[in-house]
Short mmCIF file of C-alpha atoms and ligand atoms in Angstrom, two decimals:
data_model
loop_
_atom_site.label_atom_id
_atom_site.label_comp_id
_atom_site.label_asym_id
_atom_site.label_seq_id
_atom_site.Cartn_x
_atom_site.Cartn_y
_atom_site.Cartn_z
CA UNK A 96 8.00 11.71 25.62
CA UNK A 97 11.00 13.25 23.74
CA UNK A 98 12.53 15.49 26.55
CA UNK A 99 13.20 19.32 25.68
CA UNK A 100 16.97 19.23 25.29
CA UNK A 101 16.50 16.42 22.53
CA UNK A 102 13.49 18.66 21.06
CA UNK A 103 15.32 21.43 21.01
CA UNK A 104 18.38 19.79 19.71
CA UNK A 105 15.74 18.37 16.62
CA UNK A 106 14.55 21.79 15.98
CA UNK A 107 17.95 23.17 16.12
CA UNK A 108 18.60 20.56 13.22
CA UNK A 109 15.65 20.39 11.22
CA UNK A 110 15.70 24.57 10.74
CA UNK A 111 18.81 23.76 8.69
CA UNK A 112 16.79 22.48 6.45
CA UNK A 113 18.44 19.08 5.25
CA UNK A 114 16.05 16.44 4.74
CA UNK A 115 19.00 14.15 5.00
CA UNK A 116 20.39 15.46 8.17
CA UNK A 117 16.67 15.59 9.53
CA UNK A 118 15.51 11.78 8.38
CA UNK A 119 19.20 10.59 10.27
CA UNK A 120 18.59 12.60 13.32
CA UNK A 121 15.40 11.98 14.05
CA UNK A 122 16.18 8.16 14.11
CA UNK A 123 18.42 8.69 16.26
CA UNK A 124 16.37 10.85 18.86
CA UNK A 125 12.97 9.23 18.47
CA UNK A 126 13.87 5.58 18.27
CA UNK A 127 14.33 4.47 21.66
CA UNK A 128 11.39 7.00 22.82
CA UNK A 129 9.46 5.46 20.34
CA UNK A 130 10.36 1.77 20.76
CA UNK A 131 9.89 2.42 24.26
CA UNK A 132 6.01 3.90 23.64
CA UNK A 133 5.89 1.26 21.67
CA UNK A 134 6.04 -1.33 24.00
CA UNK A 135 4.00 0.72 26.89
CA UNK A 136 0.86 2.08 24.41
CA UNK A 137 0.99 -0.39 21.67
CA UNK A 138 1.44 2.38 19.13
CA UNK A 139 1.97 1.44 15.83
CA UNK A 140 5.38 2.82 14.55
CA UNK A 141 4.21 4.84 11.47
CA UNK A 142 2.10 6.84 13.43
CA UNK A 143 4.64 8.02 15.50
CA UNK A 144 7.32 8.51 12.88
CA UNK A 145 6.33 11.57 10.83
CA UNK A 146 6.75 14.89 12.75
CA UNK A 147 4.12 17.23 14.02
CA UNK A 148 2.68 19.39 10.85
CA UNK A 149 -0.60 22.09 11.32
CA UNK A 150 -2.14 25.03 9.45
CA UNK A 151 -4.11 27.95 10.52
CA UNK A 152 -5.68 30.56 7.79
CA UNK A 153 -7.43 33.28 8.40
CA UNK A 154 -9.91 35.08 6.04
CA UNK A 155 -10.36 38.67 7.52
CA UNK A 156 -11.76 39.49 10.87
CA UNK A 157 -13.99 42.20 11.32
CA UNK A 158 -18.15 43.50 12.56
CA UNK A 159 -19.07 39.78 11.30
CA UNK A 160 -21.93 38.81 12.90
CA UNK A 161 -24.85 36.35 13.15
CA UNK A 162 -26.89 39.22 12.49
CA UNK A 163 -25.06 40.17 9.38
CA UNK A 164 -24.33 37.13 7.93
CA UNK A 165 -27.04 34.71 6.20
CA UNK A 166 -26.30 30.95 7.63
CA UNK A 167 -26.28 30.46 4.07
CA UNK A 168 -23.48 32.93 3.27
CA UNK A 169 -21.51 31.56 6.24
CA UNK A 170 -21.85 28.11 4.82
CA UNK A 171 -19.94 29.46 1.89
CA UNK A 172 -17.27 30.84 4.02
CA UNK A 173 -16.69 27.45 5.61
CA UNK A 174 -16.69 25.55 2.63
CA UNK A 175 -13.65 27.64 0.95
CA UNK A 176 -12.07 27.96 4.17
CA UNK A 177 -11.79 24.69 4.42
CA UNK A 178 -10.92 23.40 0.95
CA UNK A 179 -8.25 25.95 1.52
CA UNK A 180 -6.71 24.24 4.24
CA UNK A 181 -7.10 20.76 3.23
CA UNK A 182 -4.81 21.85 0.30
CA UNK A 183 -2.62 23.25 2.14
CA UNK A 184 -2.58 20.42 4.74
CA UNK A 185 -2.24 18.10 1.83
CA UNK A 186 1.23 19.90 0.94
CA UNK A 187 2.41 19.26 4.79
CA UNK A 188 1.36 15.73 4.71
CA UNK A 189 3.64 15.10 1.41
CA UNK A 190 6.24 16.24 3.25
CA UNK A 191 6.74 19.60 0.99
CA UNK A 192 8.36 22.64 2.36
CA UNK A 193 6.14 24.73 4.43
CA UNK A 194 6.14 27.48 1.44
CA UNK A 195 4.27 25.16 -0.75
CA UNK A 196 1.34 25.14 1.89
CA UNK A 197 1.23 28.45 2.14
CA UNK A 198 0.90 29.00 -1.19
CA UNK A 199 -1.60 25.91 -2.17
CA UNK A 200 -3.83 27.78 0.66
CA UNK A 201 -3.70 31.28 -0.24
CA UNK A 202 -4.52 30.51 -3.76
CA UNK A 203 -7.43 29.24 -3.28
CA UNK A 204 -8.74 32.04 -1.07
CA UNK A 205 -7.12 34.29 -3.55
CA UNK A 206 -9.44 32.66 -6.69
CA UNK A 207 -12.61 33.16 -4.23
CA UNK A 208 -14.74 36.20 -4.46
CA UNK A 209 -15.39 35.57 -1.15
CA UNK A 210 -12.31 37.02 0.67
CA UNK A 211 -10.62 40.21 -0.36
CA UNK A 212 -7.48 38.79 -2.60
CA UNK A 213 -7.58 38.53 -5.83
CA UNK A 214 -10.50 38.12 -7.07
CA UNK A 215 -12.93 39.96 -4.73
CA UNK A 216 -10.31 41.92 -4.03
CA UNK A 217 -11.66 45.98 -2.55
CA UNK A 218 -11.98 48.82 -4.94
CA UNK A 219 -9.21 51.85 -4.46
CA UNK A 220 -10.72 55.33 -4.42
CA UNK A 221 -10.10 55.50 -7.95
CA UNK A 222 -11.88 52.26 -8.59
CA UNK A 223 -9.28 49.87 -9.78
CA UNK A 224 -7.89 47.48 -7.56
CA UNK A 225 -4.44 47.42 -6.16
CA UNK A 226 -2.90 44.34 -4.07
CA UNK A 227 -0.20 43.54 -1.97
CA UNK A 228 0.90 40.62 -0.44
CA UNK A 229 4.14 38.65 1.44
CA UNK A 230 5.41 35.34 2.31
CA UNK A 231 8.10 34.85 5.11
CA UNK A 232 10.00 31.33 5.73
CA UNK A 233 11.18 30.49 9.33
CA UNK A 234 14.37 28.62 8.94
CA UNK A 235 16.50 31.96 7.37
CA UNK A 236 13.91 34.37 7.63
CA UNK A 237 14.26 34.74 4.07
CA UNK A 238 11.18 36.73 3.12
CA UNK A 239 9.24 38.29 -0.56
CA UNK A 240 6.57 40.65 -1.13
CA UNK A 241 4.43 42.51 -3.63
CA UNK A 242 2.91 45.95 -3.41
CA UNK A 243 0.49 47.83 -5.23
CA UNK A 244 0.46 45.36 -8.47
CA UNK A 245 -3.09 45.77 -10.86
CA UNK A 246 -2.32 42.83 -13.03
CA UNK A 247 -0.27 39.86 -11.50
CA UNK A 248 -3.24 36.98 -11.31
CA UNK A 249 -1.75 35.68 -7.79
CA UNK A 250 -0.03 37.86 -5.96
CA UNK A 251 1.00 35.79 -3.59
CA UNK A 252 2.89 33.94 -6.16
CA UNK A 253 4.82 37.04 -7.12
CA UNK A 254 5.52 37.49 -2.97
CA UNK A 255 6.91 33.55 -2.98
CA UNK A 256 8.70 34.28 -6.41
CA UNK A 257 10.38 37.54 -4.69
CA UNK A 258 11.30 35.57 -1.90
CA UNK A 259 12.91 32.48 -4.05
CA UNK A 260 14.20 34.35 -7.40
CA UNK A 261 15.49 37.57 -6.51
CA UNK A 262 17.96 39.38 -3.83
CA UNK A 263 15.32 41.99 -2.89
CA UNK A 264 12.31 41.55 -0.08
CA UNK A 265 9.68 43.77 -1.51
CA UNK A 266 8.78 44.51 -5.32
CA UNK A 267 6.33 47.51 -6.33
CA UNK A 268 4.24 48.33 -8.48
CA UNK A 269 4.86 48.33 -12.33
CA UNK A 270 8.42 46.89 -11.62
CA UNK A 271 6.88 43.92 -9.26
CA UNK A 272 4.69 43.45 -12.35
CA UNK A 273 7.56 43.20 -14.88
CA UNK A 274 9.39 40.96 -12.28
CA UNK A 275 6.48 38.57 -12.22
CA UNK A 276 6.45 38.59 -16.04
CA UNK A 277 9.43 37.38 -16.25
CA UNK A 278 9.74 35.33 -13.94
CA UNK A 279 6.04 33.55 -16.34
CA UNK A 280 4.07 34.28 -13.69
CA UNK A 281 0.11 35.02 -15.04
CA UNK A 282 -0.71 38.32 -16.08
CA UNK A 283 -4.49 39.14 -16.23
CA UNK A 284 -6.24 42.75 -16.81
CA UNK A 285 -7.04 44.69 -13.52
CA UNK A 286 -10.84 44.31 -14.00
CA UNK A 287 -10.35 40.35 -13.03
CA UNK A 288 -10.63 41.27 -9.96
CA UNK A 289 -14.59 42.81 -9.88
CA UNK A 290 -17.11 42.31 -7.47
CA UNK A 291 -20.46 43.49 -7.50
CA UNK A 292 -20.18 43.73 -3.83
CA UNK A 293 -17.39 45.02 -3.43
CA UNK A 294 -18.42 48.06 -5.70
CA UNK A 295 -21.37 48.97 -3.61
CA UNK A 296 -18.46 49.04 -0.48
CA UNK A 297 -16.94 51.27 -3.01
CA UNK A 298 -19.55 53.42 -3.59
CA UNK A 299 -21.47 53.32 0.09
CA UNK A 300 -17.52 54.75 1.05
CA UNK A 301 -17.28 57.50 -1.15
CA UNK A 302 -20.59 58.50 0.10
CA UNK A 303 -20.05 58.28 3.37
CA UNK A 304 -16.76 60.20 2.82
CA UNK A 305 -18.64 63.02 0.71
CA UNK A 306 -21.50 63.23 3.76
CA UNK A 307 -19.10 63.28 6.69
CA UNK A 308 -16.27 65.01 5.68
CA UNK A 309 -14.60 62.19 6.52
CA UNK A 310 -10.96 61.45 5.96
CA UNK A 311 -10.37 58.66 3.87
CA UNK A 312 -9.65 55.35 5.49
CA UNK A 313 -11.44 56.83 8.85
CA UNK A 314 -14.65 55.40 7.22
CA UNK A 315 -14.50 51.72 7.35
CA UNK A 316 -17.30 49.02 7.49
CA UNK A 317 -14.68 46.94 9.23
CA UNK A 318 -15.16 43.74 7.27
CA UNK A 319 -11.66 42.91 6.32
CA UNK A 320 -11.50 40.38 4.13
CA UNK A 321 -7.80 39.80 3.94
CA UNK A 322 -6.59 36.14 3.82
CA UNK A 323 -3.45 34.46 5.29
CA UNK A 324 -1.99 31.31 5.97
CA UNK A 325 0.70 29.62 8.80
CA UNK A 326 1.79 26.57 8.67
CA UNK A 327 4.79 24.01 10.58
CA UNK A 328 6.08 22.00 8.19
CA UNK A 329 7.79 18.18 8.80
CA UNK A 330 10.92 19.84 8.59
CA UNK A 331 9.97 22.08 11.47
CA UNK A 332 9.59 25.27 9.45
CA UNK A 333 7.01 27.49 10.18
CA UNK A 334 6.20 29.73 7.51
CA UNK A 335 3.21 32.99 6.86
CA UNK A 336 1.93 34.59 4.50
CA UNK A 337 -1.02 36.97 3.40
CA UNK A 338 -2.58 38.35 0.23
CA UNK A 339 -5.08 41.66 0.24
CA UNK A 340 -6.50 44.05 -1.67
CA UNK A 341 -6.20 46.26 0.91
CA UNK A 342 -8.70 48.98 2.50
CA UNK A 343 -11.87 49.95 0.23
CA UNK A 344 -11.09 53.75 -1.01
CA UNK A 345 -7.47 53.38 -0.43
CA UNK A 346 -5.73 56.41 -2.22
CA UNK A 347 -2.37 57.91 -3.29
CA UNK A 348 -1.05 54.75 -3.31
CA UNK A 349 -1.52 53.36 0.17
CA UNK A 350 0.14 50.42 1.40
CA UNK A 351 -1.15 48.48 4.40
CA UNK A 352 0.72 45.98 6.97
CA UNK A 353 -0.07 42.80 4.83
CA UNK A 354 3.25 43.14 2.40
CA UNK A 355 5.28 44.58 5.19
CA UNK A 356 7.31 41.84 6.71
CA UNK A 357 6.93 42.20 10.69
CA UNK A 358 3.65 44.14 10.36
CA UNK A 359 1.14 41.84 8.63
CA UNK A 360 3.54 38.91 8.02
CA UNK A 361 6.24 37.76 9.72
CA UNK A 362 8.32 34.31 10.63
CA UNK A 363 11.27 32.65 12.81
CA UNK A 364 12.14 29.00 13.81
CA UNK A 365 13.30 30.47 16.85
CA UNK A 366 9.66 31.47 17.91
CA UNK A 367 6.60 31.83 15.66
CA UNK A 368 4.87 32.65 12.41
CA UNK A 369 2.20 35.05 12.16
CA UNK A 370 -0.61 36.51 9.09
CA UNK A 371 -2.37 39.50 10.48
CA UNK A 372 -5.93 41.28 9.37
CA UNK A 373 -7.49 44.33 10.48
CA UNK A 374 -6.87 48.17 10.19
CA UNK A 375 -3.30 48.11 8.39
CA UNK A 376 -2.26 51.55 9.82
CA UNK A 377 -2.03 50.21 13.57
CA UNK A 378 -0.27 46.78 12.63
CA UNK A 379 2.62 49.08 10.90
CA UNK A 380 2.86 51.14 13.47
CA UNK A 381 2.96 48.77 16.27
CA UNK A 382 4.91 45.74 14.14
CA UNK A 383 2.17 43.42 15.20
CA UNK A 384 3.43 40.18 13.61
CA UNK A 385 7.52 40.62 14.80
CA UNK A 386 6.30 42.43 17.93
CA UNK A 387 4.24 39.17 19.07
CA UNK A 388 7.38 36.46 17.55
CA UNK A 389 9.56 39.16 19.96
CA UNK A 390 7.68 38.84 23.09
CA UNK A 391 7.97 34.91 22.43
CA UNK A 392 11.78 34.96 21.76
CA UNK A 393 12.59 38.19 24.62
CA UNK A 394 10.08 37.65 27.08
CA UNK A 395 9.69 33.85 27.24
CA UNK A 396 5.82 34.24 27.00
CA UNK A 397 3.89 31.49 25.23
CA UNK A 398 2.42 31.41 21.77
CA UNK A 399 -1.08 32.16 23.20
CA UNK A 400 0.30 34.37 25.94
CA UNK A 401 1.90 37.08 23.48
CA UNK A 402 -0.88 36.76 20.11
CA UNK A 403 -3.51 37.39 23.09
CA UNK A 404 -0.88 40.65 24.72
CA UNK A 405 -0.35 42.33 21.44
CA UNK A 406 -3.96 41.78 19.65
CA UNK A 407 -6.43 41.94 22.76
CA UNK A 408 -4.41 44.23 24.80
CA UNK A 409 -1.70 46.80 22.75
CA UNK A 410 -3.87 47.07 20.28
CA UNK A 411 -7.09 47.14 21.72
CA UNK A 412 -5.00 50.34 23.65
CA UNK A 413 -4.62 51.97 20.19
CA UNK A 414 -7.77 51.58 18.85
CA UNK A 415 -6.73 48.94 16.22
CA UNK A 416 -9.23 46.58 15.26
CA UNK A 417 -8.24 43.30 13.62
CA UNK A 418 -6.83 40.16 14.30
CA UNK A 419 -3.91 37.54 13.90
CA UNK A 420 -3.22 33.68 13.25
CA UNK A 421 -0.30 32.31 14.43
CA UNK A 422 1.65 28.83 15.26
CA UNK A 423 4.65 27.94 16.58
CA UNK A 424 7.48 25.26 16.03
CA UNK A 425 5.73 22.93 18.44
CA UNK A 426 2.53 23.74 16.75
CA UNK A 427 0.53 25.90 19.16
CA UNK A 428 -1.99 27.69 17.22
CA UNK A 429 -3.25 30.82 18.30
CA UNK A 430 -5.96 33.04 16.65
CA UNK A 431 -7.29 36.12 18.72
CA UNK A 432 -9.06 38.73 17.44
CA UNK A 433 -10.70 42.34 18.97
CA UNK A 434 -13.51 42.24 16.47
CA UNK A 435 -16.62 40.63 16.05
CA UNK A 436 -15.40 37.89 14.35
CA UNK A 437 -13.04 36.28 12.29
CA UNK A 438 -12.95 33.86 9.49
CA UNK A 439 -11.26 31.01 10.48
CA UNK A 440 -9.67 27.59 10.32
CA UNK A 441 -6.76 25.71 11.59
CA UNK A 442 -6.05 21.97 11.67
CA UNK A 443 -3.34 20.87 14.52
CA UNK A 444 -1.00 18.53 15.17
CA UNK A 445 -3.27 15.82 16.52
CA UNK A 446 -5.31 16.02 12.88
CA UNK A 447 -8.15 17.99 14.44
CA UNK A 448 -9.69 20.54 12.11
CA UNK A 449 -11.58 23.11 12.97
CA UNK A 450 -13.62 26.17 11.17
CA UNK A 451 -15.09 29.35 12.81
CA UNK A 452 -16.43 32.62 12.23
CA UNK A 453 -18.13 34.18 15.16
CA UNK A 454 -16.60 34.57 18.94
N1 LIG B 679 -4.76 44.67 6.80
C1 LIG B 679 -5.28 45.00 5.51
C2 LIG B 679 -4.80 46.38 5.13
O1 LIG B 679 -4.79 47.26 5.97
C3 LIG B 679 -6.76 44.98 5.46
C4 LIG B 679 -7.39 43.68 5.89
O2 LIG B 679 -6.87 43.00 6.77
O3 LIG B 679 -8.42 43.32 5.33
O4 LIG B 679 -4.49 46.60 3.99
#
């Protein structure tokens, strides 16, 4: 096996992000461990010569249940779960920058009526739809994101273009939406982004609102539907990101955690990458994706270890429902939730996919 000084010394190297520097040092480091395996386990060279890549996505977690979900309708789930991460799997295997994954991923999800992105995307109180979303890269922590835009087609596009084309870290609004323009990103007309069901959520909330009194946001169905993506690339990146539409009957221009960088999204080379889902409020408030990254980097804990502190523990404390995917630069994958379920899907770094939905 490689031992952890020359691992470390790899990772060091590939988070500078020079696939020269990477292809010459990882010759060097792996070729008498390999030569040596080699001759021990008869393993063929090439597969031992690309380095580790996985993906994990998430497509909201929430009361989904057996009970409430046709095996039918769950098929569905799987299916575009899964074509989502074989593209994005497909970017890692080329060898592209984790980004690209990210992105091939979250578009998919984002073109689904499924999942609550883009199309399918929840209806604000006012019945239009407003999304945010952000993309963070591990090696610089560079990061991009998009709030409250009506009419940029993929908003997590507009998060990656943010990120790659201009010197801020979050866009709003009608000026993310003339940034995207220029930058030739698609434009489309708010209404895009209907769902029949996710009018009757609409309309079921403003009754139950109108019955109870109840503040906005208090009443929930707790099906989020918000989708994200983490990936380690070849080059030892890890990279997040995540796309929403937010909470159904949102108002006065609420944001959630899913464009704020260290709430919904965050990543670091020096300890994880994280997309969260759940009740946005309690992932600002309690930084749920730098918070878990933290206790990684601080406290030494494991990639399991601090997803399963902050999600199933600090949060379960506070009352915040939801749930997080997250990987590391040895590509752990991690996906706890405190809800009923969680749509699901991850492939690691032995090539081993899997999908899931319920506990
Ligand atoms: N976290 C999202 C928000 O609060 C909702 C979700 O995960 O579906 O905007």
């Amino acid at each position: 096996m490689i031992n952890a000084l020359q691992a470390k010394s790899m990772n060091t190297l590939r988070q500078r992000h020079n696939p020269l520097v990477t292809a010459v040092i990882t010759t060097m480091l792996v070729t008498p461990w390999m030569l040596h395996a080699n001759l021990v386990q008869d393993t063929p060279l090439s597969t031992v010569s690309t380095n580790p890549i996985a993906i994990a996505l998430h497509g909201g977690a929430g009361t989904i249940t057996k009970a409430n979900l046709s095996e039918q309708q769950a098929q569905q789930y799987r299916a575009k779960l899964e074509e989502a991460l074989l593209a994005g799997y497909a970017q890692l295997k080329a060898g592209k920058d984790g980004q690209y994954a990210v992105i091939s991923a979250i578009q998919i999800l984002e073109q689904s009526p499924l999942f609550n992105a883009g199309i399918g995307a929840v209806y604000t109180y006012a019945g239009d739809h407003e999304l945010d979303a952000s993309i963070m890269h591990g090696a610089e922590r560079l990061a991009g994101a998009v709030s409250g835009v009506k009419t940029i087609a993929s908003p997590i596009a507009a998060a990656q273009a943010v990120m790659n084309h201009s010197v801020h870290v979050m866009l709003s609004g009608s000026g993310a939406e003339e940034f995207a323009q220029e930058q030739g990103l698609a434009q489309v007309d708010n209404h895009i982004f209907d769902t029949e069901r996710r009018l009757k959520s609409l309309q079921k909330a403003k009754r139950a609102i109108a019955d109870s009194q109840t503040e906005l946001l208090e009443f929930q169905d707790y099906k989020f539907g918000t989708v994200g993506a983490v990936v380690l690339d070849q080059q030892g990146n890890v990279v997040a990101g995540t796309s929403t539409g937010g909470m159904t009957a949102k108002r006065y221009g609420r944001i959630g955690d899913s464009p704020i960088i260290g709430a919904g999204t965050f990543a670091d080379n020096d300890s994880c990458a994280v997309s969260a889902t759940g009740h946005g409020e309690y992932f600002i408030r309690y930084q749920v994706a730098a918070d878990i990254c933290a206790r990684m980097a601080y406290q030494g804990l494991t990639l399991h270890a601090a997803a399963d502190k902050v999600v199933n523990e600090v949060l379960v404390e506070a009352d915040g429902s939801g749930g997080v995917i997250a990987i590391d630069t040895a590509g752990n994958i991690a996906m706890p939730f405190n809800t009923e379920g969680m749509y699901r899907a991850s492939i690691d770094i032995h090539g081993k996919m899997s999908v899931a939905i319920y506990r």
